[in-house]
Amino acid sequence: MSPDGGEMKAAGLEALSAVQKTLNGLVAKVGGAKRKLRKRKSRKQRKSMQGGKRRRKSRRGRKSRKSRKSHKKKSRSRK
């Protein structure tokens, strides 16, 4: 029974290598598309890109939370 098993194993390995070969060929053809799907931006990133100049201007004018809060901390420490 062992020779049959060996033949089956060899046939299985041949079939596997053939399948892998064709699969690699297909993956090479659609490689770029797969990469794009994998690196898809999140909803937040996509929405933030739509703001344009208006959004950038309003964000530039607003100070960070830390700088807005700093004067309150100073006044509290003087007491």
mmCIF file of C-alpha atoms in Angstrom:
data_model
loop_
_atom_site.group_PDB
_atom_site.id
_atom_site.type_symbol
_atom_site.label_atom_id
_atom_site.label_comp_id
_atom_site.label_asym_id
_atom_site.label_seq_id
_atom_site.Cartn_x
_atom_site.Cartn_y
_atom_site.Cartn_z
ATOM 1 C CA MET A 1 0.000 0.000 0.000
ATOM 2 C CA SER A 2 2.962 2.323 0.544
ATOM 3 C CA PRO A 3 3.867 2.607 -3.199
ATOM 4 C CA ASP A 4 0.317 3.763 -3.983
ATOM 5 C CA GLY A 5 0.563 6.268 -1.184
ATOM 6 C CA GLY A 6 3.814 7.590 -2.602
ATOM 7 C CA GLU A 7 2.318 7.966 -6.064
ATOM 8 C CA MET A 8 -0.708 9.780 -4.664
ATOM 9 C CA LYS A 9 1.529 12.098 -2.684
ATOM 10 C CA ALA A 10 3.592 12.913 -5.784
ATOM 11 C CA ALA A 11 0.440 13.554 -7.825
ATOM 12 C CA GLY A 12 -0.939 15.763 -5.060
ATOM 13 C CA LEU A 13 2.262 17.779 -4.923
ATOM 14 C CA GLU A 14 2.249 18.232 -8.692
ATOM 15 C CA ALA A 15 -1.343 19.425 -8.626
ATOM 16 C CA LEU A 16 -0.564 21.791 -5.769
ATOM 17 C CA SER A 17 2.411 23.299 -7.565
ATOM 18 C CA ALA A 18 0.295 23.786 -10.709
ATOM 19 C CA VAL A 19 -2.428 25.532 -8.713
ATOM 20 C CA GLN A 20 0.116 27.756 -6.978
ATOM 21 C CA LYS A 21 1.676 28.670 -10.307
ATOM 22 C CA THR A 22 -1.640 29.795 -11.807
ATOM 23 C CA LEU A 23 -2.600 31.589 -8.605
ATOM 24 C CA ASN A 24 0.670 33.515 -8.557
ATOM 25 C CA GLY A 25 0.079 34.513 -12.174
ATOM 26 C CA LEU A 26 -3.371 35.848 -11.355
ATOM 27 C CA VAL A 27 -2.178 37.678 -8.260
ATOM 28 C CA ALA A 28 0.551 39.355 -10.307
ATOM 29 C CA LYS A 29 -2.084 40.673 -12.723
ATOM 30 C CA VAL A 30 -4.323 42.210 -10.051
ATOM 31 C CA GLY A 31 -1.578 43.028 -7.565
ATOM 32 C CA GLY A 32 -2.095 46.784 -7.691
ATOM 33 C CA ALA A 33 -5.829 46.538 -7.159
ATOM 34 C CA LYS A 34 -5.367 44.251 -4.185
ATOM 35 C CA ARG A 35 -2.889 46.645 -2.645
ATOM 36 C CA LYS A 36 -5.309 49.536 -3.067
ATOM 37 C CA LEU A 37 -8.096 47.633 -1.363
ATOM 38 C CA ARG A 38 -5.848 46.737 1.520
ATOM 39 C CA LYS A 39 -4.696 50.314 2.058
ATOM 40 C CA ARG A 40 -8.177 51.844 1.930
ATOM 41 C CA LYS A 41 -8.458 55.005 3.964
ATOM 42 C CA SER A 42 -10.852 55.197 6.878
ATOM 43 C CA ARG A 43 -14.058 57.235 6.683
ATOM 44 C CA LYS A 44 -12.502 59.955 8.826
ATOM 45 C CA GLN A 45 -9.521 60.327 6.504
ATOM 46 C CA ARG A 46 -11.736 60.416 3.415
ATOM 47 C CA LYS A 47 -14.087 63.013 4.917
ATOM 48 C CA SER A 48 -11.274 65.260 6.104
ATOM 49 C CA MET A 49 -9.900 65.467 2.552
ATOM 50 C CA GLN A 50 -13.172 66.978 1.293
ATOM 51 C CA GLY A 51 -12.920 70.111 3.429
ATOM 52 C CA GLY A 52 -10.664 72.021 1.072
ATOM 53 C CA LYS A 53 -9.481 75.577 1.671
ATOM 54 C CA ARG A 54 -12.366 76.632 3.894
ATOM 55 C CA ARG A 55 -11.681 73.910 6.417
ATOM 56 C CA ARG A 56 -7.970 74.564 6.443
ATOM 57 C CA LYS A 57 -8.469 78.265 7.123
ATOM 58 C CA SER A 58 -10.822 77.709 10.063
ATOM 59 C CA ARG A 59 -8.500 75.131 11.551
ATOM 60 C CA ARG A 60 -5.501 77.430 11.230
ATOM 61 C CA GLY A 61 -7.261 80.254 13.066
ATOM 62 C CA ARG A 62 -8.179 78.122 16.051
ATOM 63 C CA LYS A 63 -5.586 77.698 18.769
ATOM 64 C CA SER A 64 -4.936 74.324 20.320
ATOM 65 C CA ARG A 65 -6.740 73.342 23.497
ATOM 66 C CA LYS A 66 -3.520 73.388 25.471
ATOM 67 C CA SER A 67 -2.672 76.984 24.549
ATOM 68 C CA ARG A 68 -6.234 78.145 25.266
ATOM 69 C CA LYS A 69 -6.240 76.537 28.702
ATOM 70 C CA SER A 70 -2.767 77.646 29.803
ATOM 71 C CA HIS A 71 -3.765 81.082 31.136
ATOM 72 C CA LYS A 72 -6.363 79.531 33.456
ATOM 73 C CA LYS A 73 -3.733 77.324 35.046
ATOM 74 C CA LYS A 74 -1.455 80.330 35.609
ATOM 75 C CA SER A 75 -4.164 82.399 37.292
ATOM 76 C CA ARG A 76 -5.044 79.491 39.575
ATOM 77 C CA SER A 77 -1.439 79.012 40.694
ATOM 78 C CA ARG A 78 -1.034 82.682 41.721
ATOM 79 C CA LYS A 79 -3.712 82.542 44.427
#
